[in-house]
């Protein structure tokens, strides 16, 4: 029988503050959260949203202030304390055991009190009930480390529900999801709230926030500047509160590709794993978008173009010259750069300095024998940092101390320091705020206008359609259509799902 959790508590936050190394990230936060509401926290990177969510989820302790549930003070010293009070935090970093199965992760340390096969059957029935509630499509026997990031997030939600969570705290839950998965998750959030679960939602996607939230709280520079009904806000009004000024969040119009622009990058017959018979070409000054559902082969295609994975078959050429036995080093030497999907796991060395991270991809250009010329490195890093507008107090500070938007700009700077001819970008604005997102959009448009060939993968259809001159759609690893600029988003989505529509 499915366990029915206790009613969600009324949560009161009073005078909560938090500092790191003397830098205040939250100051005097007073907030009331009603039972069974969807309450969204929005703000720029570094505004304190995730910090407040982690305090409520027991992941970190506040330096000052109090929390109370239904009028009773509570002390949340760790996530276990929060879980005991019915709060489950799903953070951007994830907290699954990679080598275990989905079923093992969902019921980790909470197996049914039966032995052997009977236990397995009982937990499988409980799992099937959760799948019915959520509408997720997850194989219970699959190992977690073989699942896409979006599916791993679904496993975390299943585990939270299996624990009887009364308050679900979600940090950027749709950042890694395809369009249909986002819609399903937002619908699930509303169903959970209708059933009495409180949902705390941190998100940079303001349209999504306003479509699902009952109330919204805006944080700016660690202080609460607004709490009110979501129905009374617009994306523009939220941005004004977030940044303290008007901000042009519209996508820049890309410059036309010259009629005589040469083909800078081409691929023919790429095959490996899910990727099958992928052909593409990108001209100088062109942005080619790659769309598709999670698991469609988008990221895998970029990795093949960069030589991070060796193709079983196919040819990659730059400026008409075939790159044989392609590796990342040979790709870099040919002028190809790759901004990967995860800056924390694949792109940056988080504990090293901003300067070291940016200089990493271009060390050979500043060597004097076995040594790096420090003055040349500092000058090069300062120049490229200005070009992408990295806002860091010191370039010798660890890159992990930067906001998500500045970390992403540092990742771009790392590769732009090589002055590549071809830039491959996987999820250019994942986990960044609206101000940084606008800057990155303008940066991509300016790079293409300067003659760079860009290949961009994004789960945000609007972003992809706005930035790209053409969009290639993949389905199950195969190209199913290439569409010209101005195509309706519904056509692209239909092609990704299985209706190829009219090719441009």
Coordinates of C-alpha atoms in Angstrom, one line a residue:
X1 CA 0.0 0.0 0.0
X2 CA 1.3 3.5 -0.9
X3 CA 2.4 5.5 2.2
X4 CA 0.5 8.8 2.6
X5 CA 2.9 11.4 4.1
X6 CA 1.8 13.7 6.9
X7 CA 0.6 17.2 5.9
X8 CA 3.3 19.6 4.9
X9 CA 4.4 22.1 7.6
X10 CA 4.1 25.9 7.5
X11 CA 7.8 27.0 7.3
X12 CA 9.0 30.3 8.9
X13 CA 12.5 31.7 8.2
X14 CA 13.6 34.5 10.5
X15 CA 16.8 36.6 10.3
X16 CA 18.7 33.9 8.4
X17 CA 22.3 34.8 7.4
X18 CA 25.3 33.0 6.0
X19 CA 28.8 34.0 5.2
X20 CA 31.8 32.3 3.6
X21 CA 35.4 33.5 4.4
X22 CA 34.0 36.8 5.6
X23 CA 31.8 37.4 2.5
X24 CA 28.1 37.6 3.3
X25 CA 25.9 35.6 0.9
X26 CA 22.6 35.9 2.9
X27 CA 21.6 38.7 5.2
X28 CA 18.5 38.9 7.4
X29 CA 16.2 36.7 5.4
X30 CA 12.6 36.6 6.6
X31 CA 10.3 34.3 4.7
X32 CA 7.0 32.4 5.2
X33 CA 6.2 29.3 3.1
X34 CA 2.7 28.0 3.2
X35 CA 1.8 24.3 3.3
X36 CA 1.2 22.8 -0.2
X37 CA 2.3 25.8 -2.2
X38 CA 4.8 26.0 -5.0
X39 CA 7.2 28.7 -3.9
X40 CA 10.0 29.8 -6.3
X41 CA 13.3 31.5 -5.4
X42 CA 14.8 33.6 -8.2
X43 CA 17.8 35.9 -8.6
X44 CA 21.1 36.2 -10.3
X45 CA 23.9 33.7 -9.7
X46 CA 25.4 34.6 -6.4
X47 CA 22.2 36.1 -5.1
X48 CA 21.9 33.4 -2.4
X49 CA 19.0 31.2 -3.8
X50 CA 20.8 27.9 -3.6
X51 CA 22.4 28.8 -0.3
X52 CA 18.9 29.4 1.2
X53 CA 17.6 26.2 -0.3
X54 CA 20.6 24.2 1.1
X55 CA 19.9 25.7 4.6
X56 CA 16.3 24.5 4.4
X57 CA 17.5 21.1 3.1
X58 CA 20.0 20.7 5.9
X59 CA 23.0 20.6 3.6
X60 CA 24.6 23.7 5.3
X61 CA 24.0 25.5 8.5
X62 CA 22.9 29.1 8.8
X63 CA 25.3 31.4 10.8
X64 CA 22.4 33.2 12.3
X65 CA 18.6 33.2 12.4
X66 CA 16.0 30.5 13.0
X67 CA 13.7 28.1 11.2
X68 CA 10.4 26.8 12.5
X69 CA 7.8 24.3 11.3
X70 CA 4.2 24.9 12.3
X71 CA 5.4 27.3 14.9
X72 CA 8.0 24.9 16.5
X73 CA 11.7 25.8 16.2
X74 CA 13.8 23.2 14.3
X75 CA 17.5 22.7 14.0
X76 CA 18.7 21.2 10.7
X77 CA 22.3 20.1 11.2
X78 CA 22.5 17.8 8.2
X79 CA 20.4 16.4 5.4
X80 CA 19.3 13.5 7.6
X81 CA 17.7 16.0 10.1
X82 CA 15.9 17.6 7.2
X83 CA 14.7 14.2 5.9
X84 CA 13.4 13.4 9.3
X85 CA 11.3 16.5 9.2
X86 CA 10.0 15.6 5.7
X87 CA 12.3 17.9 3.7
X88 CA 14.1 16.4 0.7
X89 CA 16.7 18.5 -1.2
X90 CA 17.5 17.7 -4.8
X91 CA 20.6 19.8 -5.7
X92 CA 22.3 20.5 -9.0
X93 CA 25.3 18.3 -7.9
X94 CA 23.2 15.2 -7.4
X95 CA 23.5 12.6 -4.6
X96 CA 23.1 9.2 -6.2
X97 CA 25.4 6.1 -5.9
X98 CA 26.6 5.7 -9.5
X99 CA 27.5 2.0 -9.4
X100 CA 24.1 0.9 -8.0
X101 CA 20.8 0.3 -9.8
X102 CA 17.9 2.7 -10.1
X103 CA 15.9 0.6 -7.7
X104 CA 18.8 0.4 -5.2
X105 CA 19.1 4.2 -5.2
X106 CA 15.4 4.9 -4.9
X107 CA 15.1 2.7 -1.7
X108 CA 18.6 3.2 -0.4
X109 CA 18.6 2.4 3.4
X110 CA 14.8 2.2 3.2
X111 CA 14.2 -1.3 2.0
X112 CA 11.0 -3.1 2.9
X113 CA 11.3 -5.3 6.0
X114 CA 11.2 -8.5 4.1
X115 CA 13.9 -11.0 3.2
X116 CA 15.4 -11.9 -0.2
X117 CA 13.0 -12.3 -3.1
X118 CA 10.0 -11.2 -1.2
X119 CA 11.7 -7.9 -0.4
X120 CA 12.6 -7.4 -4.0
X121 CA 9.1 -8.0 -5.1
X122 CA 7.7 -5.6 -2.5
X123 CA 10.1 -2.8 -3.4
X124 CA 9.4 -3.4 -7.1
X125 CA 5.7 -2.9 -6.4
X126 CA 6.5 0.3 -4.5
X127 CA 8.6 1.5 -7.4
X128 CA 5.9 0.8 -9.9
X129 CA 3.5 2.9 -7.8
X130 CA 5.9 5.8 -7.9
X131 CA 6.3 5.5 -11.6
X132 CA 2.5 5.6 -12.0
X133 CA 2.4 8.8 -9.8
X134 CA 5.2 10.6 -11.6
X135 CA 4.8 9.4 -15.2
X136 CA 8.5 8.8 -15.4
X137 CA 10.0 6.1 -17.8
X138 CA 12.9 4.7 -15.8
X139 CA 14.3 1.2 -15.9
X140 CA 14.6 0.0 -12.3
X141 CA 17.5 -2.3 -13.1
X142 CA 19.7 0.2 -15.0
X143 CA 22.9 1.3 -13.4
X144 CA 22.7 5.0 -12.5
X145 CA 26.2 5.9 -14.0
X146 CA 24.9 4.8 -17.4
X147 CA 21.9 7.1 -17.4
X148 CA 21.6 10.6 -18.9
X149 CA 21.7 13.5 -16.4
X150 CA 18.0 14.2 -16.8
X151 CA 17.1 10.6 -16.0
X152 CA 19.4 10.6 -12.9
X153 CA 17.4 13.6 -11.7
X154 CA 14.2 11.7 -12.1
X155 CA 15.7 8.9 -9.9
X156 CA 16.4 11.5 -7.2
X157 CA 12.8 12.7 -7.3
X158 CA 11.6 9.1 -7.1
X159 CA 13.8 8.6 -4.0
X160 CA 12.4 11.7 -2.4
X161 CA 8.9 10.6 -2.9
X162 CA 9.8 7.1 -1.6
X163 CA 10.9 8.8 1.6
X164 CA 7.6 10.4 2.0
X165 CA 8.9 13.9 1.5
X166 CA 6.4 16.6 2.6
X167 CA 8.6 19.5 1.3
X168 CA 10.5 19.0 -1.9
X169 CA 13.3 21.5 -2.5
X170 CA 14.4 21.5 -6.2
X171 CA 17.5 23.4 -7.4
X172 CA 17.4 24.1 -11.1
X173 CA 15.4 20.9 -11.9
X174 CA 14.6 21.6 -15.5
X175 CA 18.2 22.7 -16.5
X176 CA 19.1 19.3 -17.8
X177 CA 15.7 18.3 -19.3
X178 CA 14.4 18.2 -22.8
X179 CA 11.2 20.2 -23.7
X180 CA 8.7 17.4 -23.1
X181 CA 10.5 16.3 -19.9
X182 CA 10.3 19.9 -18.6
X183 CA 6.5 20.0 -19.3
X184 CA 6.1 16.6 -17.5
X185 CA 8.1 17.8 -14.5
X186 CA 6.2 21.0 -14.2
X187 CA 2.9 19.1 -14.4
X188 CA 4.2 16.8 -11.7
X189 CA 5.1 19.7 -9.4
X190 CA 1.6 21.1 -9.7
X191 CA 0.1 17.6 -9.0
X192 CA 2.3 17.2 -5.9
X193 CA 1.3 20.7 -4.6
X194 CA -2.4 19.9 -5.2
X195 CA -1.9 16.7 -3.1
X196 CA -0.4 18.8 -0.2
X197 CA 3.3 18.6 -0.9
X198 CA 5.2 21.9 -0.6
X199 CA 7.6 22.6 -3.4
X200 CA 10.5 25.0 -3.2
X201 CA 11.8 25.8 -6.6
X202 CA 15.0 27.5 -7.6
X203 CA 15.1 28.2 -11.4
X204 CA 16.5 30.6 -13.9
X205 CA 13.7 30.0 -16.3
X206 CA 11.3 32.8 -15.5
X207 CA 8.5 31.7 -17.8
X208 CA 8.5 28.3 -16.1
X209 CA 8.5 29.9 -12.7
X210 CA 5.5 32.0 -13.5
X211 CA 3.7 29.0 -15.1
X212 CA 4.0 26.8 -12.0
X213 CA 4.6 28.9 -8.9
X214 CA 1.9 30.2 -6.5
X215 CA 4.3 32.7 -5.0
X216 CA 7.8 33.9 -5.9
X217 CA 10.6 35.4 -3.8
X218 CA 13.4 37.5 -5.4
X219 CA 16.8 37.6 -3.9
X220 CA 19.5 40.2 -4.8
X221 CA 23.0 40.3 -3.4
X222 CA 22.0 38.1 -0.5
X223 CA 18.9 40.1 0.5
X224 CA 15.2 39.5 0.0
X225 CA 13.8 42.2 -2.2
X226 CA 10.3 40.8 -3.1
X227 CA 7.9 38.1 -2.1
X228 CA 4.5 38.1 -3.8
X229 CA 2.0 36.2 -5.9
X230 CA 3.4 34.9 -9.1
X231 CA 0.3 35.9 -11.0
X232 CA 1.1 39.6 -10.3
X233 CA 4.6 39.3 -11.9
X234 CA 6.0 39.1 -15.4
X235 CA 9.4 38.0 -16.6
X236 CA 10.3 41.6 -17.1
X237 CA 9.3 42.6 -13.6
X238 CA 11.2 39.8 -12.0
X239 CA 14.3 40.7 -14.0
X240 CA 14.0 44.3 -12.8
X241 CA 13.9 43.2 -9.2
X242 CA 16.7 40.7 -9.7
X243 CA 19.3 43.0 -11.2
X244 CA 17.9 46.4 -10.0
X245 CA 17.6 47.8 -13.5
X246 CA 16.1 47.2 -16.9
X247 CA 17.8 44.4 -18.9
X248 CA 17.5 43.5 -22.5
X249 CA 16.9 39.8 -22.3
X250 CA 16.0 39.4 -26.0
X251 CA 18.1 37.3 -28.2
X252 CA 20.5 39.2 -30.5
X253 CA 19.9 38.8 -34.2
X254 CA 22.8 36.9 -35.8
X255 CA 24.6 38.4 -38.7
X256 CA 23.8 36.9 -42.2
X257 CA 26.4 34.3 -43.4
X258 CA 28.2 35.8 -46.4
X259 CA 27.2 34.0 -49.6
X260 CA 30.8 33.2 -50.4
X261 CA 31.7 32.0 -46.8
X262 CA 33.8 28.8 -47.1
X263 CA 32.8 25.5 -45.4
X264 CA 34.9 25.5 -42.3
X265 CA 33.8 22.2 -40.7
X266 CA 32.3 19.1 -42.3
X267 CA 31.6 15.6 -41.3
X268 CA 30.5 12.6 -43.4
X269 CA 29.1 9.3 -42.1
X270 CA 30.0 9.7 -38.5
X271 CA 29.2 6.5 -36.6
X272 CA 29.8 5.4 -33.0
X273 CA 27.3 4.0 -30.5
X274 CA 24.0 5.7 -30.8
X275 CA 25.4 8.1 -33.5
X276 CA 24.7 6.8 -36.9
X277 CA 25.4 8.3 -40.4
X278 CA 25.6 11.9 -39.2
X279 CA 26.5 14.3 -42.0
X280 CA 26.9 18.1 -41.4
X281 CA 28.7 21.1 -42.6
X282 CA 29.2 24.6 -41.1
X283 CA 30.5 27.7 -42.9
X284 CA 32.6 30.4 -41.5
X285 CA 30.3 32.9 -39.7
X286 CA 27.5 30.3 -39.3
X287 CA 25.9 28.9 -36.1
X288 CA 24.5 25.4 -36.7
X289 CA 22.2 24.3 -33.9
X290 CA 21.8 20.6 -33.0
X291 CA 18.4 19.7 -31.5
X292 CA 16.9 16.5 -30.2
X293 CA 15.6 14.8 -27.1
X294 CA 17.9 13.7 -24.3
X295 CA 19.7 10.6 -25.6
X296 CA 19.4 11.6 -29.2
X297 CA 23.1 11.7 -29.7
X298 CA 23.7 15.5 -29.6
X299 CA 26.5 15.5 -27.1
X300 CA 28.0 12.3 -28.6
X301 CA 28.1 14.0 -32.0
X302 CA 30.1 17.0 -30.5
X303 CA 32.5 14.5 -28.9
X304 CA 33.1 12.8 -32.2
X305 CA 33.8 16.1 -33.9
X306 CA 36.3 16.9 -31.3
X307 CA 38.0 13.5 -31.2
X308 CA 37.0 13.0 -27.5
X309 CA 35.5 9.7 -28.7
X310 CA 37.0 7.8 -31.7
X311 CA 34.5 7.3 -34.5
X312 CA 34.0 3.7 -35.8
X313 CA 33.4 5.2 -39.2
X314 CA 33.2 8.6 -40.9
X315 CA 35.4 11.6 -41.8
X316 CA 35.8 15.0 -40.1
X317 CA 37.4 17.8 -42.2
X318 CA 38.5 21.4 -41.4
X319 CA 38.8 23.8 -44.3
X320 CA 38.6 20.8 -46.7
X321 CA 41.4 18.9 -45.1
X322 CA 40.5 15.5 -43.6
X323 CA 41.6 15.0 -40.0
X324 CA 42.9 11.4 -39.8
X325 CA 43.0 9.5 -36.5
X326 CA 41.2 12.4 -34.8
X327 CA 42.1 13.1 -31.2
X328 CA 41.4 16.2 -29.0
X329 CA 45.0 17.3 -29.5
X330 CA 44.7 17.1 -33.3
X331 CA 41.3 18.8 -33.2
X332 CA 42.8 21.6 -31.2
X333 CA 45.8 21.9 -33.6
X334 CA 43.2 22.2 -36.4
X335 CA 41.4 25.0 -34.7
X336 CA 38.5 23.2 -33.0
X337 CA 37.5 24.0 -29.4
X338 CA 34.8 22.3 -27.3
X339 CA 32.9 23.9 -24.5
X340 CA 31.5 20.8 -22.8
X341 CA 28.1 20.1 -21.2
X342 CA 29.3 20.1 -17.5
X343 CA 31.7 22.9 -16.5
X344 CA 32.3 21.3 -13.1
X345 CA 33.0 17.7 -14.3
X346 CA 34.4 18.2 -17.8
X347 CA 35.4 21.8 -18.3
X348 CA 37.1 23.4 -15.3
X349 CA 39.4 22.4 -12.4
X350 CA 37.2 23.8 -9.7
X351 CA 39.8 24.0 -7.0
X352 CA 42.4 25.8 -9.2
X353 CA 42.4 29.5 -9.8
X354 CA 40.5 31.5 -12.5
X355 CA 43.9 32.3 -14.1
X356 CA 45.1 28.7 -14.2
X357 CA 41.8 27.5 -15.7
X358 CA 41.7 30.1 -18.4
X359 CA 45.4 29.5 -19.3
X360 CA 45.1 25.7 -19.4
X361 CA 44.2 25.2 -23.0
X362 CA 46.8 27.5 -24.4
X363 CA 49.9 26.9 -22.2
X364 CA 52.1 25.9 -25.1
X365 CA 51.8 29.4 -26.7
X366 CA 53.5 30.9 -23.6
X367 CA 56.2 28.5 -22.9
X368 CA 59.9 29.3 -22.5
X369 CA 61.5 25.8 -22.6
X370 CA 59.8 23.7 -19.9
X371 CA 58.5 26.9 -18.1
X372 CA 55.5 29.1 -18.6
X373 CA 56.1 32.9 -18.9
X374 CA 54.1 34.3 -16.0
X375 CA 53.8 37.9 -17.3
X376 CA 52.6 36.6 -20.7
X377 CA 50.1 34.4 -19.0
X378 CA 48.7 37.2 -16.8
X379 CA 48.4 39.5 -19.8
X380 CA 46.7 36.9 -22.0
X381 CA 44.2 35.9 -19.2
X382 CA 43.4 39.5 -18.4
X383 CA 42.7 40.2 -22.1
X384 CA 40.4 37.3 -22.7
X385 CA 38.7 37.8 -19.3
X386 CA 37.7 41.3 -20.4
X387 CA 36.4 40.1 -23.7
X388 CA 33.9 37.8 -22.0
X389 CA 33.3 40.1 -19.0
X390 CA 34.3 37.7 -16.2
X391 CA 33.6 39.4 -12.9
X392 CA 36.0 38.1 -10.3
X393 CA 37.7 40.0 -7.5
X394 CA 41.0 38.3 -8.2
X395 CA 42.1 35.9 -11.0
X396 CA 44.1 33.9 -8.4
X397 CA 40.8 33.1 -6.6
X398 CA 39.6 29.5 -7.0
X399 CA 37.2 29.2 -9.9
X400 CA 34.7 27.4 -7.6
X401 CA 34.2 30.7 -5.7
X402 CA 32.7 32.4 -8.9
X403 CA 29.0 32.5 -9.6
X404 CA 27.7 29.9 -12.2
X405 CA 27.5 32.6 -14.9
X406 CA 31.1 33.7 -14.3
X407 CA 32.3 30.0 -14.2
X408 CA 30.6 29.5 -17.6
X409 CA 32.3 32.6 -19.0
X410 CA 35.6 31.4 -17.7
X411 CA 35.0 28.1 -19.6
X412 CA 34.4 30.1 -22.8
X413 CA 37.5 32.2 -22.1
X414 CA 39.7 29.0 -21.6
X415 CA 39.0 28.0 -25.2
X416 CA 38.8 31.4 -26.8
X417 CA 42.4 32.0 -25.6
X418 CA 43.4 29.6 -28.4
X419 CA 41.6 31.8 -31.0
X420 CA 39.8 28.8 -32.5
X421 CA 38.3 28.7 -36.0
X422 CA 35.5 26.3 -34.9
X423 CA 33.7 26.4 -31.6
X424 CA 31.6 23.4 -30.4
X425 CA 29.3 24.4 -27.5
X426 CA 27.2 21.9 -25.5
X427 CA 24.5 23.7 -23.4
X428 CA 26.0 27.2 -23.5
X429 CA 23.8 28.7 -20.7
X430 CA 23.1 25.8 -18.4
X431 CA 22.8 26.9 -14.8
X432 CA 23.4 30.6 -15.4
X433 CA 21.2 33.6 -14.5
X434 CA 19.4 35.9 -17.0
X435 CA 22.1 38.5 -17.1
X436 CA 24.9 36.1 -17.8
X437 CA 22.7 34.2 -20.3
X438 CA 22.2 37.5 -22.2
X439 CA 25.9 38.1 -22.3
X440 CA 26.7 34.6 -23.5
X441 CA 24.1 34.9 -26.3
X442 CA 25.7 38.1 -27.5
X443 CA 29.2 36.6 -27.2
X444 CA 28.2 33.6 -29.5
X445 CA 26.6 36.0 -32.0
X446 CA 29.7 38.2 -32.0
X447 CA 32.0 35.2 -32.5
X448 CA 30.1 34.0 -35.5
X449 CA 29.9 37.6 -36.9
X450 CA 33.7 37.6 -36.7
X451 CA 34.0 34.6 -38.9
X452 CA 34.0 31.7 -36.4
X453 CA 32.0 28.5 -37.3
X454 CA 29.9 27.5 -34.3
X455 CA 28.0 24.3 -33.6
X456 CA 25.7 24.6 -30.6
X457 CA 23.7 22.0 -28.7
X458 CA 21.0 23.2 -26.4
X459 CA 18.0 21.7 -24.6
X460 CA 16.3 25.1 -24.8
X461 CA 14.5 25.2 -28.1
X462 CA 14.0 28.9 -28.0
X463 CA 17.7 29.5 -27.4
X464 CA 18.7 27.2 -30.2
X465 CA 16.2 28.7 -32.8
X466 CA 17.2 32.3 -31.8
X467 CA 21.0 31.8 -32.1
X468 CA 21.2 29.5 -35.1
X469 CA 21.2 30.1 -38.8
X470 CA 20.2 26.4 -39.3
X471 CA 19.1 23.6 -37.0
X472 CA 20.0 20.0 -37.4
X473 CA 17.6 17.6 -35.6
X474 CA 18.8 14.2 -34.4
X475 CA 16.5 11.3 -33.4
X476 CA 18.0 8.1 -32.0
X477 CA 21.4 9.2 -33.2
X478 CA 20.3 9.9 -36.8
X479 CA 19.7 13.2 -38.6
X480 CA 16.0 13.6 -39.4
X481 CA 16.0 17.1 -40.8
X482 CA 17.8 20.4 -41.2
X483 CA 15.7 23.5 -40.8
X484 CA 16.4 27.1 -41.8
X485 CA 16.2 30.1 -39.6
X486 CA 12.6 31.1 -38.8
X487 CA 11.2 27.6 -38.5
X488 CA 8.4 27.2 -36.0
X489 CA 9.5 25.5 -32.7
X490 CA 6.6 23.0 -33.1
X491 CA 8.2 21.7 -36.4
X492 CA 11.5 21.1 -34.7
X493 CA 9.9 19.4 -31.7
X494 CA 7.8 17.2 -34.0
X495 CA 10.9 16.1 -35.9
X496 CA 12.6 15.3 -32.6
X497 CA 9.7 13.1 -31.5
X498 CA 9.2 11.4 -34.8
X499 CA 7.2 13.6 -37.2
X500 CA 9.9 14.9 -39.6
X501 CA 7.7 17.7 -40.9
X502 CA 8.8 19.7 -43.9
X503 CA 12.6 20.1 -44.4
X504 CA 13.8 23.5 -45.3

